[in-house]
Short mmCIF file of C-alpha atoms in Angstrom, two decimals:
data_model
loop_
_atom_site.label_atom_id
_atom_site.label_comp_id
_atom_site.label_asym_id
_atom_site.label_seq_id
_atom_site.Cartn_x
_atom_site.Cartn_y
_atom_site.Cartn_z
CA UNK Q 1 97.13 68.20 111.53
CA UNK Q 2 98.27 69.63 108.55
CA UNK Q 3 101.81 69.24 109.14
CA UNK Q 4 101.66 65.61 109.04
CA UNK Q 5 100.89 65.68 105.77
CA UNK Q 6 103.95 64.90 104.05
CA UNK Q 7 104.30 66.60 100.42
CA UNK Q 8 107.47 65.84 98.39
CA UNK Q 9 107.68 68.43 95.91
CA UNK Q 10 110.41 66.97 93.80
CA UNK Q 11 108.01 66.36 90.85
CA UNK Q 12 106.86 70.22 91.18
CA UNK Q 13 108.69 73.16 89.02
CA UNK Q 14 106.89 75.92 90.37
CA UNK Q 15 103.83 77.19 92.78
CA UNK Q 16 101.93 80.35 92.31
CA UNK Q 17 99.57 81.30 94.87
CA UNK Q 18 96.98 84.29 93.89
CA UNK Q 19 94.92 85.71 96.15
CA UNK Q 20 93.24 88.70 97.41
CA UNK Q 21 93.63 89.63 101.10
CA UNK Q 22 90.44 91.78 101.46
CA UNK Q 23 88.22 88.98 100.56
CA UNK Q 24 86.74 86.77 103.41
CA UNK Q 25 87.15 83.07 101.46
CA UNK Q 26 91.23 83.27 101.45
CA UNK Q 27 92.05 82.18 104.90
CA UNK Q 28 92.69 78.31 103.59
CA UNK Q 29 94.87 79.45 100.65
CA UNK Q 30 97.18 81.57 103.23
CA UNK Q 31 97.33 78.73 105.43
CA UNK Q 32 98.17 76.77 102.18
CA UNK Q 33 101.18 79.26 101.37
CA UNK Q 34 102.09 78.90 104.97
CA UNK Q 35 102.48 75.15 104.94
CA UNK Q 36 103.94 75.37 101.68
CA UNK Q 37 106.70 77.44 103.13
CA UNK Q 38 107.85 75.40 105.86
CA UNK Q 39 111.44 74.49 105.85
CA UNK Q 40 110.47 70.68 105.97
CA UNK Q 41 108.71 70.51 102.41
CA UNK Q 42 110.92 73.37 101.10
CA UNK Q 43 113.88 70.95 101.85
CA UNK Q 44 112.53 68.06 99.56
CA UNK Q 45 113.24 70.28 96.53
CA UNK Q 46 115.45 73.38 96.89
CA UNK Q 47 114.54 74.36 93.11
CA UNK Q 48 110.74 74.40 93.30
CA UNK Q 49 109.87 78.13 93.19
CA UNK Q 50 106.80 79.27 95.15
CA UNK Q 51 105.42 82.62 94.38
CA UNK Q 52 102.49 84.41 95.79
CA UNK Q 53 100.63 87.01 93.81
CA UNK Q 54 98.68 89.66 96.11
CA UNK Q 55 95.98 91.59 94.14
CA UNK Q 56 93.09 93.83 95.29
CA UNK Q 57 90.58 92.75 92.47
CA UNK Q 58 88.14 90.48 93.87
CA UNK Q 59 89.39 87.55 92.34
CA UNK Q 60 88.73 84.07 94.11
CA UNK Q 61 91.87 82.71 94.97
CA UNK Q 62 94.03 80.14 92.98
CA UNK Q 63 96.88 77.83 93.52
CA UNK Q 64 98.78 76.73 90.43
CA UNK Q 65 101.04 74.19 90.34
CA UNK Q 66 103.24 73.19 87.39
CA UNK Q 67 105.04 69.54 87.21
CA UNK Q 68 108.14 69.06 85.92
CA UNK Q 69 106.48 67.11 82.72
CA UNK Q 70 104.31 69.85 81.91
CA UNK Q 71 101.11 68.74 83.97
CA UNK Q 72 99.35 71.47 85.51
CA UNK Q 73 96.77 71.15 88.83
CA UNK Q 74 95.04 74.16 89.31
CA UNK Q 75 93.26 74.72 92.87
CA UNK Q 76 90.69 76.88 93.75
CA UNK Q 77 90.73 77.83 97.23
CA UNK Q 78 87.58 79.51 97.87
CA UNK Q 79 85.71 76.40 99.02
CA UNK Q 80 88.54 74.15 100.03
CA UNK Q 81 90.13 73.36 103.19
CA UNK Q 82 94.12 73.50 103.61
CA UNK Q 83 94.09 69.53 104.60
CA UNK Q 84 92.10 69.18 101.08
CA UNK Q 85 94.53 71.31 99.14
CA UNK Q 86 97.74 69.46 100.52
CA UNK Q 87 96.21 65.97 100.36
CA UNK Q 88 95.50 66.56 96.75
CA UNK Q 89 98.79 68.00 96.06
CA UNK Q 90 100.38 65.08 98.41
CA UNK Q 91 98.69 62.29 96.18
CA UNK Q 92 99.69 63.89 92.84
CA UNK Q 93 103.18 64.15 94.19
CA UNK Q 94 103.68 61.07 95.38
CA UNK Q 95 101.90 59.36 92.32
CA UNK Q 96 104.62 60.81 90.14
CA UNK Q 97 107.46 60.04 92.29
CA UNK Q 98 106.05 55.97 92.09
CA UNK Q 99 105.90 56.45 88.79
CA UNK Q 100 109.75 57.34 88.34
CA UNK Q 101 111.09 55.13 90.76
CA UNK Q 102 110.19 51.86 88.48
CA UNK Q 103 111.87 54.24 85.55
CA UNK Q 104 114.59 55.22 87.15
CA UNK Q 105 115.13 51.18 88.65
CA UNK Q 106 114.80 50.33 85.13
CA UNK Q 107 117.64 52.86 83.94
CA UNK Q 108 120.14 51.47 86.69
CA UNK Q 109 119.69 47.28 86.89
CA UNK V 1 93.45 21.26 152.61
CA UNK V 2 91.40 21.75 155.31
CA UNK V 3 93.25 21.62 158.82
CA UNK V 4 91.02 20.63 161.56
CA UNK V 5 91.86 22.01 164.77
CA UNK V 6 89.87 20.41 167.37
CA UNK V 7 89.80 22.16 170.90
CA UNK V 8 91.14 19.88 173.50
CA UNK V 9 88.49 18.12 174.78
CA UNK V 10 88.16 19.26 179.04
CA UNK V 11 87.23 17.49 181.71
CA UNK V 12 83.42 16.66 181.77
CA UNK V 13 82.33 18.72 179.08
CA UNK V 14 83.06 18.95 174.82
CA UNK V 15 82.66 21.86 173.01
CA UNK V 16 81.04 20.79 169.66
CA UNK V 17 82.16 23.76 167.71
CA UNK V 18 84.98 23.00 165.50
CA UNK V 19 87.33 26.04 164.70
CA UNK V 20 87.42 25.42 160.45
CA UNK V 21 90.84 27.72 159.15
CA UNK V 22 91.77 27.80 155.65
CA UNK V 23 95.09 26.87 154.90
CA UNK V 24 97.33 30.12 154.34
CA UNK V 25 94.97 33.00 154.32
CA UNK V 26 95.52 35.44 156.67
CA UNK V 27 93.33 38.40 157.55
CA UNK V 28 95.50 40.84 155.85
CA UNK V 29 96.46 39.90 152.05
CA UNK V 30 97.79 40.83 149.07
CA UNK V 31 95.48 39.85 147.01
CA UNK V 32 91.46 40.74 147.29
CA UNK V 33 89.90 38.51 150.24
CA UNK V 34 85.98 38.10 150.18
CA UNK V 35 84.82 39.83 153.31
CA UNK V 36 82.50 38.17 155.87
CA UNK V 37 78.89 37.89 155.19
CA UNK V 38 77.95 40.22 158.08
CA UNK V 39 80.72 42.79 156.84
CA UNK V 40 79.16 42.34 153.09
CA UNK V 41 75.83 43.12 154.87
CA UNK V 42 76.85 46.26 156.59
CA UNK V 43 78.70 47.82 153.28
CA UNK V 44 75.62 47.30 151.33
CA UNK V 45 73.17 48.91 153.90
CA UNK V 46 75.76 51.55 154.46
CA UNK V 47 76.47 52.45 150.69
CA UNK V 48 76.54 56.17 149.68
CA UNK V 49 73.66 57.59 147.98
CA UNK V 50 73.74 60.96 146.14
CA UNK V 51 71.59 63.53 147.30
CA UNK V 52 68.95 64.28 144.51
CA UNK V 53 68.37 68.05 143.86
CA UNK V 54 64.60 69.28 144.75
CA UNK V 55 64.29 70.86 141.10
CA UNK V 56 66.01 68.51 138.24
CA UNK V 57 68.63 70.41 136.32
CA UNK V 58 66.50 70.14 133.12
CA UNK V 59 64.16 72.04 134.61
CA UNK V 60 66.40 75.10 135.05
CA UNK V 61 67.03 77.88 132.88
CA UNK V 62 70.42 77.94 130.69
CA UNK V 63 73.22 78.81 132.85
CA UNK V 64 75.01 81.80 132.08
CA UNK V 65 78.95 81.46 131.54
CA UNK V 66 80.33 84.00 133.72
CA UNK V 67 82.54 86.11 131.28
CA UNK V 68 86.18 85.11 131.06
CA UNK V 69 88.26 87.43 133.01
CA UNK V 70 91.12 88.92 130.56
CA UNK V 71 94.21 87.63 131.28
CA UNK V 72 97.05 90.69 132.29
CA UNK V 73 99.44 89.44 129.76
CA UNK V 74 96.39 90.12 126.94
CA UNK V 75 95.56 93.09 128.19
CA UNK V 76 99.33 94.35 128.14
CA UNK V 77 99.74 92.84 124.28
CA UNK V 78 96.40 94.69 123.60
CA UNK V 79 97.80 98.04 124.90
CA UNK V 80 100.76 97.77 122.78
CA UNK V 81 99.16 97.12 119.47
CA UNK V 82 97.08 100.16 120.11
CA UNK V 83 99.78 102.01 120.99
CA UNK V 84 101.32 100.94 117.71
CA UNK V 85 98.46 102.15 115.80
CA UNK V 86 98.23 105.33 117.44
CA UNK V 87 101.98 106.53 117.44
CA UNK V 88 103.33 105.37 113.81
CA UNK V 89 102.21 106.82 110.77
CA UNK V 90 103.07 103.89 108.55
CA UNK V 91 101.69 100.42 109.59
CA UNK V 92 102.29 97.64 106.77
CA UNK V 93 100.74 94.27 107.51
CA UNK V 94 102.32 91.28 105.95
CA UNK V 95 101.89 87.55 105.83
CA UNK V 96 104.73 85.90 107.35
CA UNK V 97 105.78 82.32 105.98
CA UNK V 98 108.28 80.38 108.50
CA UNK V 99 111.80 81.86 107.25
CA UNK V 100 115.24 80.60 108.37
CA UNK V 101 116.53 83.09 111.54
CA UNK V 102 119.45 84.15 110.41
CA UNK V 103 117.50 85.73 107.25
CA UNK V 104 114.73 86.84 109.45
CA UNK V 105 117.54 88.60 112.01
CA UNK V 106 119.15 90.31 108.58
CA UNK V 107 115.92 91.52 107.37
CA UNK V 108 115.20 93.08 111.09
CA UNK V 109 118.21 94.96 110.68
CA UNK V 110 117.87 95.97 107.43
CA UNK V 111 114.60 97.46 108.29
CA UNK V 112 116.00 98.82 111.75
CA UNK V 113 118.28 101.15 109.73
CA UNK V 114 115.36 102.54 108.22
CA UNK V 115 113.43 103.35 111.28
CA UNK V 116 111.05 100.13 110.73
CA UNK V 117 110.09 97.82 113.34
CA UNK V 118 108.68 94.45 113.11
CA UNK V 119 106.30 93.32 115.16
CA UNK V 120 104.95 89.87 115.74
CA UNK V 121 101.39 89.54 116.54
CA UNK V 122 98.71 87.30 117.52
CA UNK V 123 95.30 87.53 115.69
CA UNK V 124 93.10 86.65 118.60
CA UNK V 125 94.45 89.81 120.49
CA UNK V 126 94.52 92.02 117.41
CA UNK V 127 90.83 91.43 116.12
CA UNK V 128 89.34 92.87 118.69
CA UNK V 129 91.48 95.66 118.97
CA UNK V 130 90.75 96.72 115.14
CA UNK V 131 86.98 96.05 115.55
CA UNK V 132 86.67 98.87 118.36
CA UNK V 133 88.92 101.19 116.24
CA UNK V 134 88.38 102.99 112.97
CA UNK V 135 90.31 100.32 111.10
CA UNK V 136 87.55 97.77 110.78
CA UNK V 137 88.57 97.20 107.24
CA UNK V 138 91.68 95.97 108.32
CA UNK V 139 90.06 92.95 110.19
CA UNK V 140 90.05 90.40 107.09
CA UNK V 141 93.51 90.86 106.65
CA UNK V 142 94.64 89.20 109.78
CA UNK V 143 93.93 85.15 109.28
CA UNK V 144 96.79 83.36 109.31
CA UNK V 145 100.29 84.37 110.60
CA UNK V 146 101.07 87.98 110.16
CA UNK V 147 103.55 90.47 110.99
CA UNK V 148 103.50 94.20 111.42
CA UNK V 149 105.96 96.62 110.13
CA UNK V 150 105.63 99.77 112.00
CA UNK V 151 107.06 103.20 111.37
CA UNK V 152 106.80 106.83 112.28
CA UNK V 153 108.26 108.06 108.65
CA UNK V 154 106.80 106.65 105.50
CA UNK V 155 109.38 105.03 103.77
CA UNK V 156 107.70 103.09 101.74
CA UNK V 157 110.34 102.39 98.90
CA UNK V 158 113.15 101.10 101.10
CA UNK V 159 110.58 99.18 102.94
CA UNK V 160 109.44 97.47 99.28
CA UNK V 161 113.19 96.82 98.59
CA UNK V 162 114.14 95.11 101.50
CA UNK V 163 110.62 93.20 101.38
CA UNK V 164 111.44 92.29 97.39
CA UNK V 165 114.43 90.42 99.10
CA UNK V 166 112.86 88.26 101.06
CA UNK V 167 110.33 86.17 99.38
CA UNK V 168 108.77 84.48 102.26
CA UNK V 169 107.42 87.64 103.62
CA UNK V 170 104.05 88.97 101.45
CA UNK V 171 102.81 92.53 101.49
CA UNK V 172 99.19 92.30 101.96
CA UNK V 173 98.03 96.06 102.59
CA UNK V 174 99.41 98.99 104.66
CA UNK V 175 97.96 101.99 106.61
CA UNK V 176 99.55 105.16 105.85
CA UNK V 177 98.50 108.43 107.57
CA UNK V 178 95.11 106.77 108.38
CA UNK V 179 94.39 105.95 104.68
CA UNK V 180 94.18 101.97 103.79
CA UNK V 181 96.29 100.97 100.88
CA UNK V 182 96.21 97.67 99.11
CA UNK V 183 99.55 96.56 97.65
CA UNK V 184 99.11 97.97 94.48
CA UNK V 185 98.36 101.25 96.33
CA UNK V 186 101.47 100.96 98.27
CA UNK V 187 103.59 100.67 94.77
CA UNK V 188 101.80 103.68 93.17
CA UNK V 189 102.54 105.53 96.90
CA UNK V 190 106.58 104.57 96.55
CA UNK V 191 106.28 106.14 93.14
CA UNK V 192 105.09 109.40 94.13
CA UNK V 193 107.48 112.32 94.03
CA UNK V 194 108.26 113.65 97.75
CA UNK V 195 105.85 116.34 99.38
CA UNK V 196 107.58 119.58 98.47
CA UNK V 197 107.79 118.69 94.80
CA UNK V 198 103.93 118.04 94.58
CA UNK V 199 103.44 120.95 96.18
CA UNK V 200 105.42 122.68 94.23
CA UNK V 201 103.40 121.50 91.16
CA UNK V 202 99.83 121.74 92.43
CA UNK V 203 101.01 125.71 93.31
CA UNK V 204 102.43 125.96 89.79
CA UNK V 205 99.11 124.61 88.38
CA UNK V 206 96.57 126.70 90.39
CA UNK V 207 98.87 129.69 89.83
CA UNK V 208 98.29 129.39 85.84
CA UNK V 209 95.09 130.15 85.01
CA UNK V 210 94.94 133.70 87.50
CA UNK V 211 98.20 134.70 85.82
CA UNK V 212 96.38 133.75 82.38
CA UNK V 213 93.43 136.20 83.46
CA UNK V 214 95.60 139.23 84.81
CA UNK V 215 97.71 139.12 81.29
CA UNK V 216 94.21 139.66 79.48
CA UNK V 217 93.14 142.08 81.53
CA UNK V 218 96.41 144.30 81.37
CA UNK V 219 96.63 143.42 77.48
CA UNK V 220 94.86 146.61 76.75
CA UNK V 221 95.98 149.30 78.59
CA UNK V 222 99.58 147.53 78.30
CA UNK V 223 99.10 147.86 74.42
CA UNK V 224 98.11 151.81 74.77
CA UNK V 225 101.19 152.48 77.15
CA UNK V 226 103.40 150.91 74.64
CA UNK V 227 102.07 153.10 71.49
CA UNK V 228 102.02 155.96 73.73
CA UNK V 229 105.84 155.67 74.59
CA UNK V 230 106.71 154.80 70.76
CA UNK V 231 104.62 158.13 69.82
CA UNK V 232 106.44 160.21 72.73
CA UNK V 233 109.65 158.91 71.63
CA UNK V 234 108.98 159.70 67.59
CA UNK V 235 107.92 163.28 68.68
CA UNK V 236 111.21 163.59 70.57
CA UNK V 237 113.34 162.66 67.72
CA UNK V 238 111.06 164.29 65.25
CA UNK V 239 111.22 167.83 67.28
CA UNK V 240 107.48 169.07 65.70
CA UNK V 241 105.90 170.77 68.76
CA UNK V 242 102.11 171.05 67.15
CA UNK V 243 101.30 167.33 67.31
CA UNK V 244 102.31 167.07 71.06
CA UNK V 245 99.33 169.04 72.01
CA UNK V 246 96.40 166.68 70.44
CA UNK V 247 98.50 163.73 71.56
CA UNK V 248 97.62 164.13 75.47
CA UNK V 249 94.05 165.30 74.90
CA UNK V 250 93.59 161.57 72.64
CA UNK V 251 95.16 160.17 75.57
CA UNK V 252 92.91 161.27 77.90
CA UNK V 253 90.09 160.73 75.81
CA UNK V 254 90.95 157.18 75.37
CA UNK V 255 90.71 156.68 79.47
#
């Protein structure tokens, strides 16, 4: 289940989720938004802003993640499942976390 | 170790059979004991054989599952949803992402002040109800967790204000007075002036052209009346009797 995927949002600055609810391919994006707003994941980083942009222009669902080091991850959720999106985000967050740990260990001997 | 127990030899005779009894094992044991050979044969002969159906099940047609009975609770929830759609003028559908409980209670409180009720709905109940009613276009909205904000009045501005303070509830769309609106439509609806002002504006706009037409039609005769009044006024101030007779003749000629 998607609740088993632990996403650590520490390196994330903001997440923007844009979708058009009257389209038929927004289910995974909406579920992704639901999981992102879960208290456990929100507890990993209180400063992360999650914005939902609801439109009605027939555009495809989009998830735009901005990281603290300036990197951007754009996921087009029309043909992705929720679990794929969560694992992709989780993998990138863990990778960034792992990079940060040795740096912080070097700074504090 | 086999213990041989020989039967005591009788006087004048000797039973050749020796009863061999294995050491330690009684009839009823805690471990599995091998059955006597005769018993084994009996068990083998009397084994259960399942009866085979006359027609193998592969040759029969596909079984049609009996339609599942409606759960009473599901029927009740369906009836509640139907009532909500029938009795309320405004039904707003929002996506619900999990919120802390105290925030939820506060939001419910603020909305209740404006007579807006918050209903949690299950998609599997709402989808069949909507597909059979006239709100078919709302069907794609009911995916993932949703809540309905229902109200007999259409206080959209207050609702938007409350929802702006709650980031975890996202407005997806609304059905106000049997009109399906998207989020943008709801925001435009909130900016509309109240009904009386709109009616006054419409009446004013419609009134403009006929009033112009009537003033155009009356312009000729009004001008003539004004000229005659001026003339009479001049005659009365001038006191000349001869010009008074041809002026009524001129006015009758003009008509």
